[in-house]
Coordinates of C-alpha atoms and ligand atoms in Angstrom, one line a residue:
X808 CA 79.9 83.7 269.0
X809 CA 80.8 80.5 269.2
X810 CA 84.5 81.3 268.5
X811 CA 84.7 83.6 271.1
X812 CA 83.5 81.2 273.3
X813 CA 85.8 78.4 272.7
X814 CA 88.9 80.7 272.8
X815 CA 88.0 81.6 275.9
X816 CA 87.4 78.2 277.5
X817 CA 91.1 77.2 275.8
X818 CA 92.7 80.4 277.1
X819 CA 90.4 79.4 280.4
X820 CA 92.1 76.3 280.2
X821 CA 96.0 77.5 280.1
X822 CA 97.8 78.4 283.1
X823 CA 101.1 79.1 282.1
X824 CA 102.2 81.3 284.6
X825 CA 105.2 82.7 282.5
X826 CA 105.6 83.9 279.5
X827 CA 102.0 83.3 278.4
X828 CA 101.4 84.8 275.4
X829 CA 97.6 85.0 273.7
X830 CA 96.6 81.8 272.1
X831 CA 95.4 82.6 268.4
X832 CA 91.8 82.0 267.4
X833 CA 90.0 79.0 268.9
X834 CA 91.6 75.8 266.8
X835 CA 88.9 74.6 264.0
X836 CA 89.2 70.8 266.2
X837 CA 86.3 68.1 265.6
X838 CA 85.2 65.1 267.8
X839 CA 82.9 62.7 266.1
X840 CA 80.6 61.1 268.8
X841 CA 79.6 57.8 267.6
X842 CA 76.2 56.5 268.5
X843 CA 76.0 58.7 271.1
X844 CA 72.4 59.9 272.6
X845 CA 71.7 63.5 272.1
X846 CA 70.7 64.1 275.9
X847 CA 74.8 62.8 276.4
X848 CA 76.2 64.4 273.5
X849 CA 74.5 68.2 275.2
X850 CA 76.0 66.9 278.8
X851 CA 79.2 66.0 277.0
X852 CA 79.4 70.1 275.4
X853 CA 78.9 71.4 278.7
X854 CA 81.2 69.3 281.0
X855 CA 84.0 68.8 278.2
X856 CA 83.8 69.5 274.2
X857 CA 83.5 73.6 275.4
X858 CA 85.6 73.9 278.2
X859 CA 88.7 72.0 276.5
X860 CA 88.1 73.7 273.4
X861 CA 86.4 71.4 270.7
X862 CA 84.7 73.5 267.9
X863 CA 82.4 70.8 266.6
X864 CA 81.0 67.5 266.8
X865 CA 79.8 65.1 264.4
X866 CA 77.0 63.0 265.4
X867 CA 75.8 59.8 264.5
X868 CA 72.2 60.0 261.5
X869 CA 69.6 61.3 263.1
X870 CA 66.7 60.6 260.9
X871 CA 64.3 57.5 261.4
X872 CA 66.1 54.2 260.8
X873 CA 65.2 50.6 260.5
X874 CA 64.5 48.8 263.7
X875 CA 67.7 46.6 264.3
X876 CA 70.1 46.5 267.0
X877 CA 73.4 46.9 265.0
X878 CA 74.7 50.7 264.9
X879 CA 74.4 50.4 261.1
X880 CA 70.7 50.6 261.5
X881 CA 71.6 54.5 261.5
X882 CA 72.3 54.2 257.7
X883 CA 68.9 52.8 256.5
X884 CA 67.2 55.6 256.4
X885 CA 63.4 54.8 256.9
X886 CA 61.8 58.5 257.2
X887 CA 63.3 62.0 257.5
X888 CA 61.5 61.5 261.1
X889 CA 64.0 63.1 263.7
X890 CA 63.1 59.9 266.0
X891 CA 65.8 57.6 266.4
X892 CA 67.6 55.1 268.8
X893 CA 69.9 58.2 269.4
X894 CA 66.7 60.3 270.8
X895 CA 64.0 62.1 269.5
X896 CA 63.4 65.9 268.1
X897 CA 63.3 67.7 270.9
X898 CA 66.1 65.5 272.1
X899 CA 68.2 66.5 268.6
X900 CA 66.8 70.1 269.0
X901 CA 67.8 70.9 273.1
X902 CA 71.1 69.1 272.2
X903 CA 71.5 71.8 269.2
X904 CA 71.3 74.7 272.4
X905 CA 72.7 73.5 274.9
X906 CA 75.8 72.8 272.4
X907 CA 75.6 76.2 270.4
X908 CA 75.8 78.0 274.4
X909 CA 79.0 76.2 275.4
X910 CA 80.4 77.0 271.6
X911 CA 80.2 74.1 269.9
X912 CA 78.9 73.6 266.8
X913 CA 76.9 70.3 265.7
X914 CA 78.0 68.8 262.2
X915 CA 74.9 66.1 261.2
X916 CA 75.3 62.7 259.3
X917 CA 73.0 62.8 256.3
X918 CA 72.5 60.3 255.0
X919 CA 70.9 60.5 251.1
X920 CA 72.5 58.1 248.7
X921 CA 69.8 55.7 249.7
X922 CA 67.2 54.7 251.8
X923 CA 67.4 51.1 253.2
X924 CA 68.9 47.9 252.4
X925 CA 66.0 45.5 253.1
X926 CA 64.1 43.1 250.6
X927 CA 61.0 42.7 252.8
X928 CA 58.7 45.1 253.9
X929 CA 59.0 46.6 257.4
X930 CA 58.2 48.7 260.3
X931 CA 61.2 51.8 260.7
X932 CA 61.6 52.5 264.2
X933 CA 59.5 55.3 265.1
X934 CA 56.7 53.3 263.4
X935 CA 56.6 54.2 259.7
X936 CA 55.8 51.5 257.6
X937 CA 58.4 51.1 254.3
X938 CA 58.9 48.6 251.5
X939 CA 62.2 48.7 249.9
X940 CA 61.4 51.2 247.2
X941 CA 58.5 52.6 248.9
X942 CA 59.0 55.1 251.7
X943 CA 55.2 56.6 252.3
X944 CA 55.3 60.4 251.7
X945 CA 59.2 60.7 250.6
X946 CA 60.0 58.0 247.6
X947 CA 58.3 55.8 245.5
X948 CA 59.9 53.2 243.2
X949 CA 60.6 55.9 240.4
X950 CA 62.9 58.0 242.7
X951 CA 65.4 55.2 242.8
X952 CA 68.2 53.6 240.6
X953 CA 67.7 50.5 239.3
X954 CA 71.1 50.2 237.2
X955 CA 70.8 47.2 235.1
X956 CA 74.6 47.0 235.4
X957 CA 75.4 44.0 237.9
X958 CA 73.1 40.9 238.4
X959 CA 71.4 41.9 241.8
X960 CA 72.0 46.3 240.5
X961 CA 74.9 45.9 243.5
X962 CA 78.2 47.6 243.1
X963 CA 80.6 45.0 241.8
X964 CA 83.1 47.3 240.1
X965 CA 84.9 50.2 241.7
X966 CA 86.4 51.0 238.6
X967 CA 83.5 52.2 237.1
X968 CA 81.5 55.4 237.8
X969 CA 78.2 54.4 236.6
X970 CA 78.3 51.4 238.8
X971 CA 79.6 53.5 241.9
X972 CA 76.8 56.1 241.3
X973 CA 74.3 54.1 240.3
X974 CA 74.0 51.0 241.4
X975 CA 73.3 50.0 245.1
X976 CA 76.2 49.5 247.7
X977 CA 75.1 47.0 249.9
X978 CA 72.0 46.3 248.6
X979 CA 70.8 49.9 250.1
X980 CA 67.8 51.4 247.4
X981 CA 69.9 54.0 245.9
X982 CA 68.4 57.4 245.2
X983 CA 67.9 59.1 241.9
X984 CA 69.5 62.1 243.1
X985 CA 69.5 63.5 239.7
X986 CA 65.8 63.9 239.6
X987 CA 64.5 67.4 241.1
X988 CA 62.2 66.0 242.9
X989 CA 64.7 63.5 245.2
X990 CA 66.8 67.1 245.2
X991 CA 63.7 68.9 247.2
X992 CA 63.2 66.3 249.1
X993 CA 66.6 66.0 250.5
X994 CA 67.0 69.6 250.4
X995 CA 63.6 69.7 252.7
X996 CA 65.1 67.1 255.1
X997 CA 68.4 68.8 255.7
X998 CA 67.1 72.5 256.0
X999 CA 64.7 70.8 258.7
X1000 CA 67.9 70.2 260.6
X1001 CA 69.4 73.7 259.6
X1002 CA 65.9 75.0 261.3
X1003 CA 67.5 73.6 264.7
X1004 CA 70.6 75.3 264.6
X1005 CA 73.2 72.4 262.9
X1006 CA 75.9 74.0 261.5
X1007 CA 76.4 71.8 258.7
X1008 CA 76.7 68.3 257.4
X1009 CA 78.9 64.9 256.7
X1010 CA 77.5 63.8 253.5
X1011 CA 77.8 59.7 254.1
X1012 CA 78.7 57.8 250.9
X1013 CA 79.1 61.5 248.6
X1014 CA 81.2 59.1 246.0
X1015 CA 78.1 57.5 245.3
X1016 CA 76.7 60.3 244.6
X1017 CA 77.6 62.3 241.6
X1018 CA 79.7 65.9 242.3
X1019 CA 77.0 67.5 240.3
X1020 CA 74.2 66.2 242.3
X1021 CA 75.6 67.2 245.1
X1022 CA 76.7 70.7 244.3
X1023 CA 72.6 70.8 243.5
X1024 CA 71.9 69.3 246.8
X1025 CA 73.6 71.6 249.0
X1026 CA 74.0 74.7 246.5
X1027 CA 69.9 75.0 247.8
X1028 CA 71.2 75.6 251.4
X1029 CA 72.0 79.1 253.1
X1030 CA 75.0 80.4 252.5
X1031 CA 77.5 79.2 254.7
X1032 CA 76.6 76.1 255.4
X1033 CA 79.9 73.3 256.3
X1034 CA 79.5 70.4 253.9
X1035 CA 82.3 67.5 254.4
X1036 CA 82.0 64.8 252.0
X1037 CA 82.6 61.6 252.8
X1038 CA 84.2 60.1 249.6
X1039 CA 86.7 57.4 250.2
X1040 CA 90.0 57.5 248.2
X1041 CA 90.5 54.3 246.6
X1042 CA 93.5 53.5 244.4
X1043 CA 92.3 52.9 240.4
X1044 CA 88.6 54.5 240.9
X1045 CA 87.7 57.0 238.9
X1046 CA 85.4 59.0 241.4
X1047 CA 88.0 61.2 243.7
X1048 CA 87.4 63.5 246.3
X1049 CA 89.1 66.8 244.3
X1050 CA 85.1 66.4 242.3
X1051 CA 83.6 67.2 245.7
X1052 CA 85.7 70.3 246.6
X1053 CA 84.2 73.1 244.9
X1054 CA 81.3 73.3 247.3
X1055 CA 82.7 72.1 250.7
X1056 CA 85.2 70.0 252.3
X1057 CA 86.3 66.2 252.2
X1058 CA 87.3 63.6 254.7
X1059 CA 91.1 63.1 252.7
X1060 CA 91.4 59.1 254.1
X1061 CA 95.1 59.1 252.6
X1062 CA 96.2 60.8 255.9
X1063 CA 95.5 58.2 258.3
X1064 CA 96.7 55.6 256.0
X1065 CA 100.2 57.5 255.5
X1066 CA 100.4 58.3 259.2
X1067 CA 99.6 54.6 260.5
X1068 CA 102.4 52.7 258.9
X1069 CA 104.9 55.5 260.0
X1070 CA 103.9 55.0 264.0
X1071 CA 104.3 51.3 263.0
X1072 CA 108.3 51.2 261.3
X1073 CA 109.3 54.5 263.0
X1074 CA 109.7 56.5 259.5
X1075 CA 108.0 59.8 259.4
X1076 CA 110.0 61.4 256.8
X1077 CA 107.5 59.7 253.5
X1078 CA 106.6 62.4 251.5
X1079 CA 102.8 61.5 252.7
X1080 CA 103.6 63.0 256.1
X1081 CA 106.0 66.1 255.3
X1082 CA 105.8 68.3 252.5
X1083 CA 104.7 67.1 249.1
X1084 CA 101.4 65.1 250.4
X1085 CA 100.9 63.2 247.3
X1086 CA 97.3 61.7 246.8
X1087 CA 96.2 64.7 249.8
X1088 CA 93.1 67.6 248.8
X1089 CA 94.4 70.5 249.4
X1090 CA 94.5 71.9 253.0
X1091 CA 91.7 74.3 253.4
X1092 CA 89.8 71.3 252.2
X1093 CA 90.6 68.6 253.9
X1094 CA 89.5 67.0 257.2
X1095 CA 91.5 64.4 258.6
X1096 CA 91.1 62.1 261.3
X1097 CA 93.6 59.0 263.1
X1098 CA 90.1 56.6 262.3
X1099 CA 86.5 56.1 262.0
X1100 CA 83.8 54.4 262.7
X1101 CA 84.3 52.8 259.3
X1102 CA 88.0 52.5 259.6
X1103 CA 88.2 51.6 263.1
X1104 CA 86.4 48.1 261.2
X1105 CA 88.6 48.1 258.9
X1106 CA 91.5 49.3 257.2
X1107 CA 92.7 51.6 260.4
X1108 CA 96.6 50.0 262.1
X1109 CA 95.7 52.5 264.9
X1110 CA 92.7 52.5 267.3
X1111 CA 91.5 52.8 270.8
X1112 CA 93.0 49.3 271.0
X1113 CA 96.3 50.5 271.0
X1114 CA 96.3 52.7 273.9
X1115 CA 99.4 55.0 273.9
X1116 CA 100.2 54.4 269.8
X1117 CA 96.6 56.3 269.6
X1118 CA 97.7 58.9 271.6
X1119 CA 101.0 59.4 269.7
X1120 CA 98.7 59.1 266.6
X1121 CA 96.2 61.6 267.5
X1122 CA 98.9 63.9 268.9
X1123 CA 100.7 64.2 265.3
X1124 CA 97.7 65.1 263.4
X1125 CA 96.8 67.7 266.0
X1126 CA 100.0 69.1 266.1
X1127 CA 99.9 69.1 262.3
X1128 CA 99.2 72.0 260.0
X1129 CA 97.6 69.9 256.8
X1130 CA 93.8 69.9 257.1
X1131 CA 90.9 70.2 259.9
X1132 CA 91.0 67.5 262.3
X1133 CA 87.9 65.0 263.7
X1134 CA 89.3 63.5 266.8
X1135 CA 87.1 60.5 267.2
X1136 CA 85.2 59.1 270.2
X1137 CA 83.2 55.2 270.3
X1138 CA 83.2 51.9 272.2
X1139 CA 85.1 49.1 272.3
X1140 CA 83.5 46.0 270.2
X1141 CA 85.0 42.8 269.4
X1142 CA 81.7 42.0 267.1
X1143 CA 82.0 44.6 264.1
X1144 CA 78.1 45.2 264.1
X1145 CA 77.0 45.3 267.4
X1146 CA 75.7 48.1 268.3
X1147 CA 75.8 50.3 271.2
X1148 CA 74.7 49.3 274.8
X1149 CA 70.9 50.2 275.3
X1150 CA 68.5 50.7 277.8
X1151 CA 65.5 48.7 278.5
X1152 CA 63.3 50.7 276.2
X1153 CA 65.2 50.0 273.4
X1154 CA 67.5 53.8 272.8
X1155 CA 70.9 53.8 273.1
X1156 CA 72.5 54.9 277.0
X1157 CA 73.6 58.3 277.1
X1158 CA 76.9 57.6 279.3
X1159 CA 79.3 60.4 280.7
X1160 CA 82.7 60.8 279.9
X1161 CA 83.3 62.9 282.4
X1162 CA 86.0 60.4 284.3
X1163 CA 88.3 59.2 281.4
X1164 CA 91.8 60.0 282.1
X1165 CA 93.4 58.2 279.2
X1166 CA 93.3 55.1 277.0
X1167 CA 92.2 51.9 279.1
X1168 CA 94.7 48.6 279.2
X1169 CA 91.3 47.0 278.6
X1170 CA 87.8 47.8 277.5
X1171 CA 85.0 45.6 277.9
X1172 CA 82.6 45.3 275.1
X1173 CA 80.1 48.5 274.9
X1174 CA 82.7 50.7 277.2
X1175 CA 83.1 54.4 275.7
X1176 CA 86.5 55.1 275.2
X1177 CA 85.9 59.3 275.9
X1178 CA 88.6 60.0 273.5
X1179 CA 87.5 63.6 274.0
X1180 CA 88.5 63.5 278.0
X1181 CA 91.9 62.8 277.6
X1182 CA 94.3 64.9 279.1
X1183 CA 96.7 64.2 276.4
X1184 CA 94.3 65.2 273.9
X1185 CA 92.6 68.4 275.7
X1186 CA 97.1 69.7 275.9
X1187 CA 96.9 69.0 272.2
X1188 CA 93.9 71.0 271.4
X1189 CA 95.6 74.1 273.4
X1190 CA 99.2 73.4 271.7
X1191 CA 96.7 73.7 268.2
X1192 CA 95.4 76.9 269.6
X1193 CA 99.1 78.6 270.3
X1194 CA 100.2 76.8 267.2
X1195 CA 97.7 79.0 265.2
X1196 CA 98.3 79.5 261.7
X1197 CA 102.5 78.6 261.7
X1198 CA 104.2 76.4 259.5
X1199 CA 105.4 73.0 260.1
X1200 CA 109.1 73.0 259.9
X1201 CA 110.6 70.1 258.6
X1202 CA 110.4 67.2 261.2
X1203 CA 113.6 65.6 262.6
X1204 CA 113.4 61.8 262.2
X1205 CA 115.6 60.1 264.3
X1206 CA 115.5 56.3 265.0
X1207 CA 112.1 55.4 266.8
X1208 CA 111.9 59.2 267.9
X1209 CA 110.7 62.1 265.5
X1210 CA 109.5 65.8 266.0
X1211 CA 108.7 68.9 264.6
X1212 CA 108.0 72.8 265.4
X1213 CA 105.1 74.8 264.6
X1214 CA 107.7 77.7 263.9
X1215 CA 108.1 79.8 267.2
X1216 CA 105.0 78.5 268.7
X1217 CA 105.8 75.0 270.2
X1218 CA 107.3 71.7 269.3
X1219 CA 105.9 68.0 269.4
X1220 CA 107.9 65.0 269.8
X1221 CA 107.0 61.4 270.1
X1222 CA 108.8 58.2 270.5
X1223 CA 107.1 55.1 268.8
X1224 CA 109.7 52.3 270.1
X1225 CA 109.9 50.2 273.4
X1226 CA 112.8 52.1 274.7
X1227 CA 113.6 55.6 275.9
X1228 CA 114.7 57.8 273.7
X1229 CA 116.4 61.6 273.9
X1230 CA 115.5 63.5 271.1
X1231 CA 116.9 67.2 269.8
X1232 CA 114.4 69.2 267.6
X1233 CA 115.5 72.6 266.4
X1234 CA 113.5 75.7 267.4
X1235 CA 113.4 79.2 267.7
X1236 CA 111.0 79.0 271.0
X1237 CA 112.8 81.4 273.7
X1238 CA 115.4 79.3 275.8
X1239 CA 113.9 77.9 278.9
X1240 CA 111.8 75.9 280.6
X1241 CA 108.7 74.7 279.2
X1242 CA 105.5 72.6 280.4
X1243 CA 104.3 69.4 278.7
X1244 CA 101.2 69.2 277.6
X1245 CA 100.7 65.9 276.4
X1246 CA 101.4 64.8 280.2
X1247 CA 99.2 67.8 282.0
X1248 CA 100.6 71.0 281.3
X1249 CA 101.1 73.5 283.4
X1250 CA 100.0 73.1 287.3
X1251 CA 97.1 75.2 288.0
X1252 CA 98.0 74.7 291.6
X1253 CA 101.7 75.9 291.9
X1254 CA 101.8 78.8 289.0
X1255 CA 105.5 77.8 288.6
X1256 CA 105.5 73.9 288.2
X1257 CA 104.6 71.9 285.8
X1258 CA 101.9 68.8 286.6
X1259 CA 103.5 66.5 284.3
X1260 CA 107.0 66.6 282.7
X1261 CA 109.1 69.6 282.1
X1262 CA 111.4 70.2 278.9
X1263 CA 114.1 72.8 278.0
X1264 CA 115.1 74.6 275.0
X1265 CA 118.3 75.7 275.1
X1266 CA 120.4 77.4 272.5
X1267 CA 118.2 76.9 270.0
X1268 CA 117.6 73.0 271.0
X1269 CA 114.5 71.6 272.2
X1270 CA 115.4 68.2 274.0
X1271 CA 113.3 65.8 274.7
X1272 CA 113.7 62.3 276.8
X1273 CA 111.0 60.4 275.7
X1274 CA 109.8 56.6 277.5
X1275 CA 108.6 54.1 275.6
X1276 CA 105.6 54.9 273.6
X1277 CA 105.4 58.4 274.5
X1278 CA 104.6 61.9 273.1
X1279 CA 105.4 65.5 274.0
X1280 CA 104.3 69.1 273.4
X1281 CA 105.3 72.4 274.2
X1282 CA 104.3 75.7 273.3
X1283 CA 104.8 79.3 274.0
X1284 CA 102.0 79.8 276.0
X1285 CA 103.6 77.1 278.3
X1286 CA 106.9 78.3 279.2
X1287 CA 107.8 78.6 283.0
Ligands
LIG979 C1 79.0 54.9 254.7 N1 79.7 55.8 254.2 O1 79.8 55.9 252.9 C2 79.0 54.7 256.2 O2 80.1 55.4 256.8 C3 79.1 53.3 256.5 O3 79.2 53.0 257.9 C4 77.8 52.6 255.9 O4 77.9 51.1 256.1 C5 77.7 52.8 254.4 N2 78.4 54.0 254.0 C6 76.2 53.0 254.1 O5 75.7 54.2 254.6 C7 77.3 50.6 257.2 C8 77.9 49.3 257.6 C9 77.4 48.2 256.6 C10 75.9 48.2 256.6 C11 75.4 49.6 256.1 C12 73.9 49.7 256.0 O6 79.3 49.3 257.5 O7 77.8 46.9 257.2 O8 75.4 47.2 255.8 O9 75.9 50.6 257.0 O10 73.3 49.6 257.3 C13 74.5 46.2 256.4 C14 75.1 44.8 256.2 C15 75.1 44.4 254.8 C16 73.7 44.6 254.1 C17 73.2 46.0 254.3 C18 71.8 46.2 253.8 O11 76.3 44.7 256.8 O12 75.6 43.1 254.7 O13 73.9 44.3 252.7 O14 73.2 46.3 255.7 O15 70.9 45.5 254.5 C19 73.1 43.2 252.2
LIG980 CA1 74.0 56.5 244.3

């Protein structure tokens, strides 16, 4: 239902007046929404994530947290409790609808390597009282690792498993999730969200978690159910994310870190962007993404903060064929944990991205950057959609400049230096003229125009005159 749905909102979405040829299925496209309300996150599906074509989003943890204004509150988990700075059940549940009807599914952080990370007792935010290995009615003390490995039972040592899966990261009680018990109670939690329509789940910190315990976890839920693993590739550690594809996918992090230094030095012919993929899953397995809310903090070259780099970045891996991609959608933060801006009553402001037309110059602090309203990226998601299931040729790298072609479906081009920049990419795409749809597409208005920039292919050629800091699609659906 829900594909039918979104490939009619993308063909909705095309006006190509010549030429147009029938987009393939709906493109499997994420958007994680980062501490974003569920009241905004149900307005956002109607106004945008359906009608440009997004298949799912990936919300923030919904479950009851400790009361603390950083957004990392959201991974001490207090109480299975949907009640949260995010919004409550009902909240979570209309959310669930209203997303489902405008064809977009809604992937849920779970959060069950641990509970929280705090050495006195508390309140959680909905009011449930905790201790750090005592969560009334879920957990006592025996449910939890104590490792005996490191002085404080913290993770020192990424080179060793047991310490990984056993001991705490951050300090954050760490769950037995060996013991049947913690496996029902898990199971109970996320089946309560299944109950409300979520389509599946990102499993936060799955390399602390052994494969086994996982493949338990989730082998309880219906059939069908989308699992992606969060399990950070890091070089020398024995836990790797290949343990966690047997029973789902897995966020492969090795793509964003090929693709950033490439944007940077202007070479995208590394074997990590074209072809071989060393240290990649394989491709039905892996979901891939520009950055995080993690990397965004972190390791990631290429944010929000870079304005048109982003774009360029965000452009590639949707033009891609390797993996599923999670577009992703915050605020702009100059203090790494504060959280996002809130009302008077304490829960987080469910803002509209409605207006966003493009990365800002400048964000203040708290600002949404409404990666998901971007013109750019919506003429991505429909070059994804013509792009279908065709291989990536291999790219043309020249100077600052490179491209590729989704064979005879469209080509993408992108220029990553300060000047402009005429690029030829090979094709078999009919000769003619074509519609950009990085820059707008076709125009709806005209039926023979383009709104932004207009490219040919000629004898085989497409050529492309890129500015600074630019990128370009075409596609056979946007030919004039
Ligand atoms: C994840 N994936 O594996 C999340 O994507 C990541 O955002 C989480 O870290 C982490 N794992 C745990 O779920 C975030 C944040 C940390 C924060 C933790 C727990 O990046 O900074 O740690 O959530 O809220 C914070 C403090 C840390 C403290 C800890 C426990 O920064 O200093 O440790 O809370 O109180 C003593
Ligand atoms: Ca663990």
């Amino acid at each position: 239902m829900s594909a039918v749905l979104a490939t009619a909102a993308v063909l909705a979405a095309c006006t190509a007046p010549v030429g147009q040829e029938p987009a393939a299925a709906a493109p499997d496209v994420g958007i994680q929404l980062f501490q974003l309300p569920w009241t905004a996150i149900a307005e956002e599906c109607e106004t945008t994530l359906g009608p440009n074509g997004f298949a799912w989003v990936l919300t923030s943890p919904p479950q009851e947290h400790i009361d603390r204004e950083e957004w990392w509150a959201s991974y001490q988990p207090v109480s299975y409790d949907l009640e949260s700075r995010l919004g409550s059940r009902e909240e979570f549940a209309e959310m669930v609808e209203r997303c489902d009807a405008a064809g977009v599914e809604i992937i849920a952080d779970a959060v069950v390597n641990h509970m929280t990370g705090q050495d006195t007792p508390g309140v959680g935010f909905a009011g449930t009282p905790y201790e750090h290995y005592e969560y009334p009615g879920l957990y006592t003390d025996a449910d939890f690792h104590h490792c005996g490995l490191t002085s404080f039972d913290d993770i020192e040592d990424y080179t060793s498993r047991e310490q990984v899966q056993t001991c705490e990261l951050v300090n954050l009680a760490d769950l037995d999730t060996a013991s049947t018990t913690v496996r029902e109670t898990i199971g109970a939690y996320l089946d309560d969200l299944l109950s409300l329509g979520v389509a599946g789940f990102r499993i936060d910190a799955a390399k602390h978690m052994p494969a086994d315990d996982v493949a338990a976890i989730v082998g309880a839920l219906p059939e069908g159910t989308r699992i992606i693993s969060e399990v950070i590739r890091g070089g020398g550690e024995p836990v790797v994310p290949e343990e966690y594809t047997a029973f789902g996918e897995v966020f492969e992090f090795t793509y964003a870190r090929d693709l950033a230094p490439a944007l940077s030095n202007g070479v995208f012919s590394d074997p990590g962007l074209e072809g071989e993929r060393p240290l990649h899953v394989s491709p039905d397995r892996a979901v891939v993404f520009v950055d995080n809310h993690d990397t965004e903090r972190g390791e990631a070259d290429v944010t929000y903060r870079d304005g048109p780099l982003y774009v360029i970045a965000n452009a590639l891996m949707l033009a891609d064929d390797y993996g599923t991609p999670v577009v992703y959608s915050g605020y702009a933060f100059t203090d790494r944990d504060a959280g996002a801006p809130t009302t008077a009553d304490g829960v987080v402001e469910a803002t509209t991205c409605a207006e966003a037309d493009g990365p800002a110059g400048e964000y203040e602090d708290g600002e949404r950057t409404c990666v998901q309203s971007w013109p750019a990226i919506t003429g991505m998601l429909e070059f994804r959609a013509y792009a279908g299931d065709a291989p990536r040729m291999p790219g043309v790298d020249d100077g600052d400049a490179y491209g590729f072609e989704r064979e005879g479906r469209g080509v993408v081009a992108v220029n990553v230096g300060d000047e402009t920049h005429v690029i030829e990419i090979p094709t078999s795409l009919e000769d003619g003229s074509y519609c950009d749809v990085v820059s707008g597409g076709a125009d709806p208005a005209s039926g023979d125009r383009c709104a932004g920039a207009e490219y040919t292919v000629a004898d085989g050629v497409a050529t492309f005159e890129l500015g600074p800091a630019a990128a370009a699609a075409i596609h056979v659906g946007a030919r004039l």
